[in-house]
């Protein structure tokens, strides 16, 4: 609930005013990440609660475009190992990345007009090119 309260405040006080003034808003995580990281991995069935909360917290302020960078789990694990220099983040260690990945891919299939999956197992230039193809028409 604290995440929802913080998101509600952020949408109301930052995102909506920025959009109303014609600015672009770019977030590295938003409602789809919340679903994957908190709802999909839960042992409890929180889907109905999530949808209701999403309607209240975010309402019509859904992203025009959501980009999901998809990477095979083994490759992602290797990159995390390199990045953290052997220091293990306890929160990250407890995450079920397979379930999180599946949840994000499912969201993309449910909302294909808004959510797009990019193959992140390619060169940085390739990832940038694929992202640009999605962003450029919105400019």
C-alpha positions as semicolon CSV with decimal commas, in nm:
position;residue;x (nm);y (nm);z (nm)
1;X;0,000;0,000;0,000
2;X;0,290;0,238;0,063
3;X;0,405;0,194;-0,296
4;X;0,054;0,278;-0,416
5;X;0,034;0,585;-0,193
6;X;0,371;0,708;-0,316
7;X;0,274;0,641;-0,678
8;X;-0,059;0,823;-0,633
9;X;0,124;1,127;-0,499
10;X;0,383;1,111;-0,778
11;X;0,117;1,083;-1,050
12;X;-0,087;1,367;-0,900
13;X;0,194;1,607;-0,815
14;X;0,457;1,536;-1,083
15;X;0,338;1,335;-1,383
16;X;-0,003;1,491;-1,451
17;X;0,119;1,852;-1,417
18;X;0,413;1,777;-1,647
19;X;0,187;1,619;-1,908
20;X;-0,062;1,907;-1,877
21;X;0,218;2,152;-1,957
22;X;0,317;1,956;-2,268
23;X;0,626;1,789;-2,125
24;X;0,731;1,431;-2,186
25;X;0,757;1,203;-1,887
26;X;0,997;0,910;-1,893
27;X;1,000;0,659;-1,608
28;X;1,231;0,363;-1,570
29;X;0,961;0,175;-1,375
30;X;0,590;0,235;-1,351
31;X;0,269;0,039;-1,311
32;X;0,374;-0,266;-1,515
33;X;0,687;-0,309;-1,304
34;X;0,477;-0,286;-0,990
35;X;0,259;-0,564;-1,125
36;X;0,555;-0,787;-1,209
37;X;0,758;-0,718;-0,895
38;X;0,478;-0,727;-0,638
39;X;0,167;-0,896;-0,774
40;X;0,291;-1,169;-1,007
41;X;0,548;-1,298;-0,759
42;X;0,305;-1,308;-0,466
43;X;0,164;-1,632;-0,333
44;X;-0,167;-1,452;-0,275
45;X;-0,404;-1,373;-0,561
46;X;-0,367;-0,996;-0,573
47;X;-0,478;-0,942;-0,933
48;X;-0,821;-0,794;-0,858
49;X;-0,679;-0,573;-0,583
50;X;-0,403;-0,458;-0,820
51;X;-0,647;-0,368;-1,097
52;X;-0,869;-0,175;-0,858
53;X;-0,572;0,004;-0,707
54;X;-0,431;0,080;-1,053
55;X;-0,761;0,241;-1,153
56;X;-0,752;0,464;-0,844
57;X;-0,380;0,540;-0,834
58;X;-0,299;0,580;-1,203
59;X;-0,643;0,616;-1,358
60;X;-0,619;0,741;-1,714
61;X;-0,252;0,833;-1,674
62;X;-0,114;0,518;-1,834
63;X;0,198;0,545;-2,047
64;X;0,160;0,592;-2,421
65;X;0,453;0,357;-2,467
66;X;0,607;0,094;-2,242
67;X;0,933;-0,066;-2,349
68;X;1,024;-0,400;-2,196
69;X;1,388;-0,496;-2,239
70;X;1,389;-0,876;-2,256
71;X;1,703;-1,069;-2,179
72;X;1,758;-1,441;-2,120
73;X;1,779;-1,500;-1,747
74;X;2,130;-1,647;-1,760
75;X;2,260;-1,342;-1,948
76;X;2,088;-1,105;-1,705
77;X;2,238;-1,294;-1,411
78;X;2,586;-1,267;-1,565
79;X;2,545;-0,893;-1,614
80;X;2,428;-0,847;-1,255
81;X;2,731;-1,042;-1,133
82;X;2,967;-0,817;-1,331
83;X;2,794;-0,499;-1,219
84;X;2,792;-0,563;-0,848
85;X;3,151;-0,686;-0,811
86;X;3,043;-0,983;-0,601
87;X;2,829;-0,782;-0,357
88;X;2,491;-0,950;-0,326
89;X;2,182;-0,732;-0,290
90;X;1,951;-0,928;-0,054
91;X;1,635;-0,794;-0,218
92;X;1,761;-0,891;-0,562
93;X;1,868;-1,236;-0,443
94;X;1,517;-1,312;-0,323
95;X;1,347;-1,219;-0,651
96;X;1,211;-1,482;-0,886
97;X;1,329;-1,330;-1,212
98;X;1,162;-1,598;-1,423
99;X;0,820;-1,506;-1,282
100;X;0,892;-1,134;-1,319
101;X;0,999;-1,180;-1,681
102;X;0,691;-1,391;-1,760
103;X;0,466;-1,128;-1,601
104;X;0,613;-0,847;-1,809
105;X;0,587;-1,051;-2,130
106;X;0,224;-1,130;-2,041
107;X;0,149;-0,759;-1,995
108;X;0,299;-0,693;-2,340
109;X;0,073;-0,960;-2,493
110;X;-0,233;-0,820;-2,315
111;X;-0,164;-0,459;-2,419
112;X;0,031;-0,479;-2,748
113;X;-0,065;-0,127;-2,855
114;X;0,115;0,016;-2,553
115;X;0,376;-0,242;-2,449
116;X;0,660;-0,350;-2,673
117;X;0,928;-0,609;-2,604
118;X;1,282;-0,535;-2,720
119;X;1,544;-0,808;-2,751
120;X;1,810;-0,683;-2,509
121;X;2,043;-0,969;-2,599
122;X;2,195;-0,772;-2,884
123;X;2,446;-0,493;-2,913
124;X;2,374;-0,163;-2,738
125;X;2,341;-0,006;-3,083
126;X;2,083;-0,268;-3,179
127;X;1,882;-0,206;-2,863
128;X;1,899;0,171;-2,921
129;X;1,790;0,128;-3,283
130;X;1,489;-0,084;-3,182
131;X;1,389;0,164;-2,912
132;X;1,423;0,457;-3,152
133;X;1,188;0,285;-3,399
134;X;0,922;0,290;-3,128
135;X;0,990;0,639;-2,995
136;X;1,046;0,833;-3,318
137;X;0,682;0,815;-3,440
138;X;0,570;0,973;-3,111
139;X;0,788;1,281;-3,155
